[in-house]
Coordinates of C-alpha atoms in Angstrom, one line a residue:
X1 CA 0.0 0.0 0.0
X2 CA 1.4 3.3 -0.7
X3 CA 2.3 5.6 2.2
X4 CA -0.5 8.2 3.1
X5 CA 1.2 11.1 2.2
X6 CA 1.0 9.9 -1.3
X7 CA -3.0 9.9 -1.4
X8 CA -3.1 12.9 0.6
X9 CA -1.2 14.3 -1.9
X10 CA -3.3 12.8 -4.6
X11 CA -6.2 14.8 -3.0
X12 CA -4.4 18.5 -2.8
X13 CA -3.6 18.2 -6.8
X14 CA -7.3 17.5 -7.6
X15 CA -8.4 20.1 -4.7
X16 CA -5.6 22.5 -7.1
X17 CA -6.7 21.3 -10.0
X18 CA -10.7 22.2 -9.9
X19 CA -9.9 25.5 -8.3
X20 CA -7.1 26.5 -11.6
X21 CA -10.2 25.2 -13.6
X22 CA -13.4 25.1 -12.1
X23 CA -15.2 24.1 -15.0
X24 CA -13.1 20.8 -15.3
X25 CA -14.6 20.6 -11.9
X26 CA -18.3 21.0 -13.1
X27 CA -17.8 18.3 -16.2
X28 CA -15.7 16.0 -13.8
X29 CA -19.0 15.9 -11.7
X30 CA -17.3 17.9 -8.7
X31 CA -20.3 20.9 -7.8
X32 CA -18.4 22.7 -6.0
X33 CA -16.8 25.2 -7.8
X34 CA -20.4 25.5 -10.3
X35 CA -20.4 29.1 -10.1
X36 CA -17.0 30.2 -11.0
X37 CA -14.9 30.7 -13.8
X38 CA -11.3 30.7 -13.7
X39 CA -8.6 33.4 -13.4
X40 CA -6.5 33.7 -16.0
X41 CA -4.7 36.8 -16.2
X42 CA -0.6 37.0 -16.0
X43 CA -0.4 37.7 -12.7
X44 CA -3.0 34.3 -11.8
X45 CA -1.5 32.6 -14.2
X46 CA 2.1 32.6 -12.4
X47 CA 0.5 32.3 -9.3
X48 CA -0.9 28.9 -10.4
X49 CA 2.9 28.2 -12.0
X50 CA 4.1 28.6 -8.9
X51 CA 1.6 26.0 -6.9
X52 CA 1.5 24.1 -9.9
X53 CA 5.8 23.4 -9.5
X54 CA 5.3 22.9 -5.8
X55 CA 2.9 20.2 -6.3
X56 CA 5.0 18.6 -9.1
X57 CA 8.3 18.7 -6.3
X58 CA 5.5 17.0 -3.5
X59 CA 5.4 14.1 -6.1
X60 CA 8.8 13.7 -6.9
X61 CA 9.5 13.6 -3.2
X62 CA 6.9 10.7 -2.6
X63 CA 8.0 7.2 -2.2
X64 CA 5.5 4.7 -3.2
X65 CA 5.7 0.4 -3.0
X66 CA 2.8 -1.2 -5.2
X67 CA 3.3 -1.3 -9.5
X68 CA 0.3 0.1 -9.9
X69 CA 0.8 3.4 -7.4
X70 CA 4.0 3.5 -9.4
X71 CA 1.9 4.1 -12.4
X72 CA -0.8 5.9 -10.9
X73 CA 2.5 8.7 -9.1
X74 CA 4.1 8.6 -12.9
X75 CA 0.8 9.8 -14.7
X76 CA 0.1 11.8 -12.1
X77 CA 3.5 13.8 -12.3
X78 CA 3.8 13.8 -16.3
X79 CA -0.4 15.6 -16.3
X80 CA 1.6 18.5 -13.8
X81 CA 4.9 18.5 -16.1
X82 CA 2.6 19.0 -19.1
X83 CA 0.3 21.5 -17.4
X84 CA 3.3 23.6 -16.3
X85 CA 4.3 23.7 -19.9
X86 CA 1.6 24.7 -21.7
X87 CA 0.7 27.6 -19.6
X88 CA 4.3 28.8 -19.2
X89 CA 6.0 28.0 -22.7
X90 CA 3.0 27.7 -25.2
X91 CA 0.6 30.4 -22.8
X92 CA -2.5 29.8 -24.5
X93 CA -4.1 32.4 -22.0
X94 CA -1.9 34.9 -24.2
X95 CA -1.9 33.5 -27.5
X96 CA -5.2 32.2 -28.3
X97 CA -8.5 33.6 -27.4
X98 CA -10.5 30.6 -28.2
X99 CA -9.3 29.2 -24.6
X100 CA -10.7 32.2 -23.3
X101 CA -14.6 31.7 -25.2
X102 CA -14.3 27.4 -24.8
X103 CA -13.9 27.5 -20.8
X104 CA -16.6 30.2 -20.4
X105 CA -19.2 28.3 -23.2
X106 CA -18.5 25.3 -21.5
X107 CA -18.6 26.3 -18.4
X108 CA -22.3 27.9 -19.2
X109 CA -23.2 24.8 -21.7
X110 CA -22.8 21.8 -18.8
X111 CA -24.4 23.3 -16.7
X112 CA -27.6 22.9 -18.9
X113 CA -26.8 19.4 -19.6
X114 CA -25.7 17.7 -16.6
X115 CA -27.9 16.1 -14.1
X116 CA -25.7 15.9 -11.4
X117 CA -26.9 18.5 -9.3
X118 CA -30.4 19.4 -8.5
X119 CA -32.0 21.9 -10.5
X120 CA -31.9 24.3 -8.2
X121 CA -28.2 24.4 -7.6
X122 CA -27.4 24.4 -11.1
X123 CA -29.8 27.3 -12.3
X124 CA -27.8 29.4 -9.2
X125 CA -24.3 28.0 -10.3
X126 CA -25.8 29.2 -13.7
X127 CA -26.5 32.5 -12.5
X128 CA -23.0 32.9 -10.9
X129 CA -21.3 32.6 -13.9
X130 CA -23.9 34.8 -15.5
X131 CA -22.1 37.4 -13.6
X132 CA -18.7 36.2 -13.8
X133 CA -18.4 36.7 -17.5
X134 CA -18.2 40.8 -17.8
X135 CA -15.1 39.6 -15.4
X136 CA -14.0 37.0 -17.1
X137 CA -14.0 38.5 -20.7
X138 CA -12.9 41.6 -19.8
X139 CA -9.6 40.0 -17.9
X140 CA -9.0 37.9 -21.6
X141 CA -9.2 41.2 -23.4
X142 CA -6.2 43.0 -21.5
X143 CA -4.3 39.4 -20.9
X144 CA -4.4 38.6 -24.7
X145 CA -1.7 39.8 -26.9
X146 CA -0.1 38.4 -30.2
X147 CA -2.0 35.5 -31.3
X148 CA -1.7 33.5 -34.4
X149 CA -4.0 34.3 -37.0
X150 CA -5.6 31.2 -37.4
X151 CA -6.7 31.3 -33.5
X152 CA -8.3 34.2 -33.5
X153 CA -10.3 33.2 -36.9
X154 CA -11.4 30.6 -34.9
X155 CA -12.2 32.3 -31.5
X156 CA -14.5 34.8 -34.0
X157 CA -16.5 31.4 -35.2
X158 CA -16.8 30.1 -31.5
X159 CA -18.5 33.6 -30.4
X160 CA -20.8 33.6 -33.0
X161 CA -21.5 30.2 -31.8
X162 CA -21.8 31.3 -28.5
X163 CA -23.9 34.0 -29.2
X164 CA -26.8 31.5 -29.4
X165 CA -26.4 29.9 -26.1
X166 CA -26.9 33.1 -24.7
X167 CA -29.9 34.2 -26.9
X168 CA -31.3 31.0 -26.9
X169 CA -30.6 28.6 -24.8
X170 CA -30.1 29.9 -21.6
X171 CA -33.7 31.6 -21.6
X172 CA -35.2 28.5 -23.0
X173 CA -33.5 27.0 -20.0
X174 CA -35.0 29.4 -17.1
X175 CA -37.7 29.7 -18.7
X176 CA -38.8 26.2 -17.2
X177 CA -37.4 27.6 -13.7
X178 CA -39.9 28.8 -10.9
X179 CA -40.0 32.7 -10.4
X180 CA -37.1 33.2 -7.6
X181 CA -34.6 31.2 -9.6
X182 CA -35.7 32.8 -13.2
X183 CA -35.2 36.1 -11.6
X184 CA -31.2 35.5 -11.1
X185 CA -30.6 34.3 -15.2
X186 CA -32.7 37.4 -16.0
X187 CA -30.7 39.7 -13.9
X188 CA -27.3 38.3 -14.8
X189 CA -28.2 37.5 -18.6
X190 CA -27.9 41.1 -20.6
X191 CA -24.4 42.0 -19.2
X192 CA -23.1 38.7 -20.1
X193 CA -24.3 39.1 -23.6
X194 CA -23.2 42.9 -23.5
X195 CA -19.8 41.6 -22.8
X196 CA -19.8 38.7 -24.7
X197 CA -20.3 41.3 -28.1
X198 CA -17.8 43.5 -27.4
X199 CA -14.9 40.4 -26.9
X200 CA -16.5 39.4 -30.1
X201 CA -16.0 43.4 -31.3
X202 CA -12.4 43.6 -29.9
X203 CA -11.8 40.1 -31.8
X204 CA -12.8 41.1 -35.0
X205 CA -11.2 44.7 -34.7
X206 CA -8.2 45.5 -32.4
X207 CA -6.6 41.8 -31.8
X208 CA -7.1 40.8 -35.4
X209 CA -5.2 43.8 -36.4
X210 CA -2.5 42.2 -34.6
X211 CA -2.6 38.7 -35.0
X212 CA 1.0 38.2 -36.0
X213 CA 1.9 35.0 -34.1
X214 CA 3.2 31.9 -34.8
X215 CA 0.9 28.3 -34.3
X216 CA 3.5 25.9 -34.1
X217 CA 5.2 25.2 -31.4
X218 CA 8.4 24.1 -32.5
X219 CA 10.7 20.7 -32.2
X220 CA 11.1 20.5 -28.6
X221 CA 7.6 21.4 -27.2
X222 CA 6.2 19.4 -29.1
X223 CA 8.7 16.7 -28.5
X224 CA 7.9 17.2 -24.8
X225 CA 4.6 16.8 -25.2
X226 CA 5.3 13.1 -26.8
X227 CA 7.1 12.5 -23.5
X228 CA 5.1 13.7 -20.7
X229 CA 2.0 14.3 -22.0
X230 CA 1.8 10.7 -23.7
X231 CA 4.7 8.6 -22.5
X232 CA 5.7 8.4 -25.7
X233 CA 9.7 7.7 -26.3
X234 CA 9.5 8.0 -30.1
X235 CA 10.4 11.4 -31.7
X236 CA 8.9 13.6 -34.5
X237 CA 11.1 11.8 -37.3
X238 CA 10.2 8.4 -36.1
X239 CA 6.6 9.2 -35.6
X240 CA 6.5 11.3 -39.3
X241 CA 8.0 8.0 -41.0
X242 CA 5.4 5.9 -39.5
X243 CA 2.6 8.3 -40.4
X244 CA 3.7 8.9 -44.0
X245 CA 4.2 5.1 -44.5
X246 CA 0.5 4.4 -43.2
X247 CA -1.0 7.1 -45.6
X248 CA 1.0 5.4 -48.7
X249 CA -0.1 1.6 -47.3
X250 CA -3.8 2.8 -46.8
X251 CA -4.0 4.9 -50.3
X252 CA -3.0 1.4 -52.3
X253 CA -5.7 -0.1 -49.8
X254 CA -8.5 1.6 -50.7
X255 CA -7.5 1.2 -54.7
X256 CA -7.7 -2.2 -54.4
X257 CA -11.2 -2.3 -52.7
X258 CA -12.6 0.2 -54.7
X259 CA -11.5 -1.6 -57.9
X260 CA -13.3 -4.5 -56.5
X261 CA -16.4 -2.4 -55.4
X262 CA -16.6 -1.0 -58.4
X263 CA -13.9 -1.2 -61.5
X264 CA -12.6 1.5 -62.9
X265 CA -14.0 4.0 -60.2
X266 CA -10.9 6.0 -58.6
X267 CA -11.4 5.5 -54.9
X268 CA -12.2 8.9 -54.6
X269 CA -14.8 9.1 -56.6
X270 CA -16.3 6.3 -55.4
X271 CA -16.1 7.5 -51.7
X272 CA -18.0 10.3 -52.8
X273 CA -21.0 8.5 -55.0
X274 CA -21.6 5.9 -52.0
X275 CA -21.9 8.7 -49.4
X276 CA -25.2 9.9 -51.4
X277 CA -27.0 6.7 -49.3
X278 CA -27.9 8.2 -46.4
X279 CA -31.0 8.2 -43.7
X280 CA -33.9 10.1 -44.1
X281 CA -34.0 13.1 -42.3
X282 CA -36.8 11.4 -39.9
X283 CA -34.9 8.1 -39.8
X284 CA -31.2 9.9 -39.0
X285 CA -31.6 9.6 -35.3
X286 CA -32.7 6.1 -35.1
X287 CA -30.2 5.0 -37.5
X288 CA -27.5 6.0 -35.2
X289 CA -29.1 4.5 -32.0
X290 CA -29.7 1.2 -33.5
X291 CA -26.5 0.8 -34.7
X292 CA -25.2 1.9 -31.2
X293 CA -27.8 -1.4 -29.7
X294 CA -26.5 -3.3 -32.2
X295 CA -23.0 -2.9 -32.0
X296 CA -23.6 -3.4 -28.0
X297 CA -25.3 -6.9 -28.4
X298 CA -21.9 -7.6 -30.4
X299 CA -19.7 -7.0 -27.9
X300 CA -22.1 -8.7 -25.0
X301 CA -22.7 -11.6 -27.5
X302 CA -19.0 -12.4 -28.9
X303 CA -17.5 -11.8 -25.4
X304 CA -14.8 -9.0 -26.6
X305 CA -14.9 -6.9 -23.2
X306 CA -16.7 -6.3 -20.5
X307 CA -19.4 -3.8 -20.8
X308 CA -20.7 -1.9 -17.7
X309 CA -24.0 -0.4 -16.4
X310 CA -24.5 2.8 -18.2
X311 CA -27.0 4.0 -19.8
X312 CA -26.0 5.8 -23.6
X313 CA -28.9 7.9 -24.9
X314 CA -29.1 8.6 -28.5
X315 CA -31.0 12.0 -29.1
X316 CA -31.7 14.9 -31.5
X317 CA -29.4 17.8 -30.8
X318 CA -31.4 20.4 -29.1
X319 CA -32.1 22.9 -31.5
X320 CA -30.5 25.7 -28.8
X321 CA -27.1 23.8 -29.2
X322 CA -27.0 23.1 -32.7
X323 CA -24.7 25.9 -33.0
X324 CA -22.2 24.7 -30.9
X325 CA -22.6 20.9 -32.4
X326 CA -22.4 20.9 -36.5
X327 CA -22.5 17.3 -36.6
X328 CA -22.8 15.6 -33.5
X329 CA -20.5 14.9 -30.2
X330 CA -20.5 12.4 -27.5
X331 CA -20.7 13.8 -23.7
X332 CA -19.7 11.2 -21.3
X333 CA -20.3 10.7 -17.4
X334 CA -18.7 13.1 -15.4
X335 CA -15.5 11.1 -13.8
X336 CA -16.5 11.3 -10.4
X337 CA -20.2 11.9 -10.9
X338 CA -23.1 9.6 -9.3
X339 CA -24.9 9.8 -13.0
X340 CA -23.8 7.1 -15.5
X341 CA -25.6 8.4 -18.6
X342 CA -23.8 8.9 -21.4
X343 CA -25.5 11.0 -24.5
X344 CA -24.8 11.2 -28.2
X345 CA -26.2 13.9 -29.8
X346 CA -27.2 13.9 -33.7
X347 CA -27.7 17.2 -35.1
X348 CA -30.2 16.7 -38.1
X349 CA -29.1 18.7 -40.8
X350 CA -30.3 20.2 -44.1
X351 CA -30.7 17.6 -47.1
X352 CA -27.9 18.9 -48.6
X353 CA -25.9 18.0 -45.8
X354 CA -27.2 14.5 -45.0
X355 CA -24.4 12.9 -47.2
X356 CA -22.2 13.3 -43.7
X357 CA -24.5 10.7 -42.0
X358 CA -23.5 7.7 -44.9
X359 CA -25.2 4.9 -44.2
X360 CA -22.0 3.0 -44.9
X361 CA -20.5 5.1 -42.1
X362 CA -22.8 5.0 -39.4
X363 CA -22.1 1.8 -37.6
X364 CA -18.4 2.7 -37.5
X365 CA -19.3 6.0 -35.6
X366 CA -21.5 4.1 -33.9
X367 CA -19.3 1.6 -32.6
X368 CA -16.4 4.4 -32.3
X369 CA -18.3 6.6 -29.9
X370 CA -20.4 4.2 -28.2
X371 CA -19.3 0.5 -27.2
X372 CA -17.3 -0.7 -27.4
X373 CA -15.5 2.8 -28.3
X374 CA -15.6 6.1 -25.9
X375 CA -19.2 5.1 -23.6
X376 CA -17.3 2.1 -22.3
X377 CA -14.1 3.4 -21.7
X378 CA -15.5 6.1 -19.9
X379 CA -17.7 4.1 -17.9
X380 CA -14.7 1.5 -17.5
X381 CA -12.6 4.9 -16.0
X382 CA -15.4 6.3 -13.8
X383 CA -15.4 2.7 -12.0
X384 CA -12.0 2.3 -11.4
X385 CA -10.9 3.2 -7.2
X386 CA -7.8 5.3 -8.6
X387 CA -8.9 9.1 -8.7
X388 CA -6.0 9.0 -11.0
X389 CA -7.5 7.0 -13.4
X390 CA -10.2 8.3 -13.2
X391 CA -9.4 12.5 -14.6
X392 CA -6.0 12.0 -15.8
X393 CA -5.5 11.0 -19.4
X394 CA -3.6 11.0 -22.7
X395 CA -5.9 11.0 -25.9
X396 CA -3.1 8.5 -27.3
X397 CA -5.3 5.9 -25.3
X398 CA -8.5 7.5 -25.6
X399 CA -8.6 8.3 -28.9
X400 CA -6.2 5.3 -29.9
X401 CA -8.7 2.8 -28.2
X402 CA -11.6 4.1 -29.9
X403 CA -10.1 3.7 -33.0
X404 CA -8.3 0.3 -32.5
X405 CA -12.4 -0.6 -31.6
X406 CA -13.0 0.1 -35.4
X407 CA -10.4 -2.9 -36.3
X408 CA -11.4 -5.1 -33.8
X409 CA -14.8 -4.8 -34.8
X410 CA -14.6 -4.8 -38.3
X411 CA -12.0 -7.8 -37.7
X412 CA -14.8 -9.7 -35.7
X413 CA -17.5 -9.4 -38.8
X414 CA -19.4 -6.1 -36.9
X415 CA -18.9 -4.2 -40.0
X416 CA -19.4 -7.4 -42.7
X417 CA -20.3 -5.0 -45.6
X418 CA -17.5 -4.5 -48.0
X419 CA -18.4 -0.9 -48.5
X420 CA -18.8 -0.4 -44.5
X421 CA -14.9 -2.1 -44.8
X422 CA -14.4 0.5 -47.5
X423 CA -15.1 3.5 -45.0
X424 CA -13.2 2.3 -42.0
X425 CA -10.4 2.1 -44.1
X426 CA -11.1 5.7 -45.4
X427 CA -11.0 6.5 -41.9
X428 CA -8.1 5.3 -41.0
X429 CA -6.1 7.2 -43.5
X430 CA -8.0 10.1 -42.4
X431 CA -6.3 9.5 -38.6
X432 CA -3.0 8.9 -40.5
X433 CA -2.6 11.6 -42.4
X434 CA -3.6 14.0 -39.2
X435 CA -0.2 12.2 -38.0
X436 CA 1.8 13.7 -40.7
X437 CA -0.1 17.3 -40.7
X438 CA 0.4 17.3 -37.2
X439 CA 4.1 16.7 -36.6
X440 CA 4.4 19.1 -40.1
X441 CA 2.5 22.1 -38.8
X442 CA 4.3 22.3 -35.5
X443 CA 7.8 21.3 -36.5
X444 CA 8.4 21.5 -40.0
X445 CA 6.9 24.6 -40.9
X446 CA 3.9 23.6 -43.2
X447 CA 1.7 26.5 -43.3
X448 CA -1.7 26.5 -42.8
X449 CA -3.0 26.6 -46.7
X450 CA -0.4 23.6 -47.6
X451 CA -2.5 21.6 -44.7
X452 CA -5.9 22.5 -46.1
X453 CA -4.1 21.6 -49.7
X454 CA -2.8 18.2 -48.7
X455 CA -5.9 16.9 -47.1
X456 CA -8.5 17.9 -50.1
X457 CA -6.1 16.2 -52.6
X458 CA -5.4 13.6 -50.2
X459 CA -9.0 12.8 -49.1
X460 CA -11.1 14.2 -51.2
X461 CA -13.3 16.5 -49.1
X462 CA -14.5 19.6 -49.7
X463 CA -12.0 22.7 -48.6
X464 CA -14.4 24.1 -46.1
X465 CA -14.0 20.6 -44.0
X466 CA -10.5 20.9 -44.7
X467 CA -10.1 24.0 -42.8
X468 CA -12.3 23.6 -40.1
X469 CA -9.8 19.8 -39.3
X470 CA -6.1 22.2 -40.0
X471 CA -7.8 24.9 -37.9
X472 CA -8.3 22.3 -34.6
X473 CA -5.0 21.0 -35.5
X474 CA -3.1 24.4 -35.5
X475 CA -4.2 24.6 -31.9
X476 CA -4.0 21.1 -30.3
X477 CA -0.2 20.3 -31.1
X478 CA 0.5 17.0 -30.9
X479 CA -2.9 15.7 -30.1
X480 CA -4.1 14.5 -33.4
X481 CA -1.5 12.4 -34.3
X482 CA -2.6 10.1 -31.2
X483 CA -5.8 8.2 -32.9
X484 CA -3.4 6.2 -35.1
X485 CA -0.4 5.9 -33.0
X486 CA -2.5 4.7 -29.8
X487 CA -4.2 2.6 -31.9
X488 CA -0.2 1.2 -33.1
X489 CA 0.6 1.3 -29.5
X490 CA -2.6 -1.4 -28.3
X491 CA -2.1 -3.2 -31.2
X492 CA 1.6 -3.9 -30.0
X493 CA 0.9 -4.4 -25.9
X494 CA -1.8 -7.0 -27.7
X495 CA 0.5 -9.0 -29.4
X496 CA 3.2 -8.9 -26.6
X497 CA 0.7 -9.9 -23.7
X498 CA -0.5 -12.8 -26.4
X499 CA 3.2 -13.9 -27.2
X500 CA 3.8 -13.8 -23.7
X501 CA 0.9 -15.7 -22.2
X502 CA 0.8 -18.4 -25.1
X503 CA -2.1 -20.4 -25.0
X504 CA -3.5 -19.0 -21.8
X505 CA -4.0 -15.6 -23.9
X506 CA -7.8 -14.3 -23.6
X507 CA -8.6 -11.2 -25.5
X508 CA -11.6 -9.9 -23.7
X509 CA -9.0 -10.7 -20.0
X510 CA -6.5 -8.3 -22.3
X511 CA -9.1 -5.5 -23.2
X512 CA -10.9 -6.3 -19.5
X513 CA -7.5 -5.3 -17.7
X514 CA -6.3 -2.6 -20.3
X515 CA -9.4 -0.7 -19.6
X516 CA -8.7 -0.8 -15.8
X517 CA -6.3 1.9 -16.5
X518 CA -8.8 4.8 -17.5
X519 CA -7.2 6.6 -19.8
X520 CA -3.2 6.3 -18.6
X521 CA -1.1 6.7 -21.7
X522 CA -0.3 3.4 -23.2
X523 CA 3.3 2.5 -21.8
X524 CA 2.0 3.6 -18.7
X525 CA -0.5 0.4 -19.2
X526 CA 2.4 -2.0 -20.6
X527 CA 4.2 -0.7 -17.4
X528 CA 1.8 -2.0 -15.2
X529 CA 1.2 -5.2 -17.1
X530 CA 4.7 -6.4 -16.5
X531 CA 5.9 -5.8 -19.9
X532 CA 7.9 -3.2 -19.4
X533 CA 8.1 1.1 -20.1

């Protein structure tokens, strides 16, 4: 067992944690801090530096006996290392105003959604941060200086976004509220819109004026972030050589099944004729939540992991977030919250737009998001004892377990169609060349308008897409590259735990125990498993 200083410590990070971000603390499932927003001017900012490299000190300094606390104290210690660099070395309170507009939004938006808390605490957390945001925006304004231009292009499409949460969505929200409790949004609501216009003013005027800055974040952040963030002991030319060879291996790939789907059709083109079948309009939503039933009996009936209680709901975007959710987006359990539900929302577009909703691609999604994809692992994380495992968490296993879920699946006959086959494979490429864009952008210097370039020609999808994909990838370094290279890194620890257990090898014990580790980076899981860093 390890010592108690080490859990006490364990406790004072989280404690730091949700007070540095209080809306992590609200999506976590913590109430506490509901009617906050952070503080993120320079001067806060160091201030939180400062605690943040005291904490990271109390960890190095704690001695721990069991594998597993081991692994628990590393993750643990890398999340601080990586936190300390982001906010002192990439500054993202000073260089990109989207953080700014996603931590207030969110901070608004779950409080709408969750069901934690009783409806009368959130409507008053609600109404705090009603009248936190003048605050709030107006400490972004004066903390915000040179940022790329490409982040503030962006931070102008979220606040028109936003607009409509504060318009719409929030009255629709009190509107439902008895008298005392609708009074508070009422009071609080026109200065947060008042504010929330003029950031979007200053954003389109004086800090677009002077968005000079650079994106990328250069060899050896984002080589740090491999390290900590990750536990990753590869480097960007390793990495960049794996990713360009998967894009070549998957482009022959999809030839050869599209010259069996249909001859003479370039891949492409084929792509794009099959991705006319789609859904009705009225049919969209129950497409997508009986392939998530269906793709649940699979993994129940063919024994590939455990799946546990926890309800996923499959339901019509609201039209109030629509805005905010183009497409549609998973939102899982809160880590420490009593709720289990999971919800996938589908946001029912025009006709025009229904060729994003292929019926060839559905079950794919389906799976990816759902089980045995991000519902379970969630679920599988909010269950484990380990706090740690519980919040901390790389997307190299989050991401890369979801999509390893698409091969195991399709290997396993869940996706038997050879045009469903078609799309998984399209999909992969997709993760592999955001491998190569992202280690490019950052480190290489590819400029924005060569990434838009290569994934049109590379992918065939229409520029608009294109930009919206180089736009999150300009701004989450070393991030997107981690769907492909978890998905590598499970598909090795598979194969070594089956070489080294011989005959006694069980796949749904491997995926059982893997998923024990929440969302720990993948050598942090191979750690624990006895195989080694």
């Amino acid at each position: 067992m390890a010592p108690p200083g080490y859990r006490e410590f364990i406790r004072s990070y989280l404690d730091l944690r949700w007070q540095l971000d209080p809306v992590a603390a609200t999506m976590a499932g913590i109430g506490t801090h509901d009617a906050r927003l952070g503080n993120y001017t320079r001067r806060d900012v160091k201030a939180a530096l400062a605690a943040l490299k005291s904490m990271a000190l109390a960890f190095e300094s704690a001695e721990v006996e069991a594998i597993g606390d081991e692994v628990d104290l590393t993750a643990v210690l890398n999340d601080v290392r990586a936190t300390l660099a982001r906010l002192d070395n990439e500054k993202p309170h000073e260089l990109n105003p989207e953080f700014h507009l996603t931590h207030l939004l969110n901070g608004l938006f779950a409080l709408l959604l969750r069901q934690d808390q009783p409806l009368e605490s959130r409507s008053r957390a609600l109404a705090g941060r009603l009248r936190e945001t003048p605050r709030f925006l107006g400490d972004a304004e004066a903390t915000l200086q040179r940022p790329p231009k490409v982040f503030t292009e962006t931070a102008l499409d979220v606040a028109r976004g936003g607009r409509a949460l504060l318009t719409r969505a929030i009255p629709e929200f009190a509107a439902k509220l008895p008298r005392e409790l609708l009074h508070e949004i009422e009071e609080a609501l026109p200065p947060a819109r008042e504010a929330l216009t003029k950031f979007t003013d200053f954003l389109a005027g004086e800090l677009l004026e002077r968005s000079d800055g650079d994106f990328a974040i250069g060899r050896a952040a984002f080589d740090f972030r491999l390290h900590f963030e990750h536990a990753l002991q590869e480097t960007v030319p390793a990495l960049l050589r794996y990713g360009e060879a998967l894009v070549t291996e998957l482009e022959s790939d999809l030839a050869r099944r599209a010259a069996a789907l249909a001859p003479g059709t370039p891949w492409r083109a084929l792509a794009e004729r099959l991705r006319a079948d789609h859904p009705a309009a009225d049919a969209l939503v129950a497409g997508y939540a009986a392939e998530m039933e269906r793709a649940r009996r699979f993994v129940l009936e063919r024994g590939l992991v455990g799946v546990p209680e926890g309800p996923l709901q499959v339901i019509a975007t609201p039209g109030f977030m629509q805005p905010l959710i183009p497409f549609a987006a998973y939102d899982p359990p809160g880590a420490f919250a009593a709720d289990r539900t999971g919800f996938f929302y589908v946001t029912v577009p025009a006709p025009a737009q229904l060729k994003d909703h292929c019926v060839h691609e559905i079950a794919c999604t389906a799976l990816h998001e759902g089980y045995p994809g991000h519902h379970l692992q969630f679920l599988a994380a909010q269950a484990q004892a380990s706090p740690v495992r519980r919040i901390v968490s790389s997307p190299l296993m989050v991401e890369g377990w979801a999509l390893y879920c698409e091969e195991l699946m399709t290997e396993h006959g869940f996706l038997a169609r050879p045009e469903e086959q078609f799309f998984q494979r399209l999909h992969l490429l997709w993760r592999a060349l955001r491998v190569v864009l992202d280690i490019r952008l950052h480190t290489t210097g590819m400029t924005f308008d060569e990434a838009v370039k290569t994934m049109v020609e590379t992918l065939g999808i229409e520029r608009a897409s294109a930009e919206a994909e180089v736009r999150r990838y300009c701004a989450t370094p070393a991030y997107n590259l981690c769907y492909a290279v978890g998905r590598r890194e499970l598909v090795r620890l598979r194969n070594d735990v089956r070489r080294r257990d011989g005959a006694a090898f069980s796949l749904r014990k491997f995926h059982d125990e893997v998923l024990t580790y929440g969302g720990l980076p993948v050598s942090l899981i191979r750690w624990g498993m006895g195989l080694g860093g």
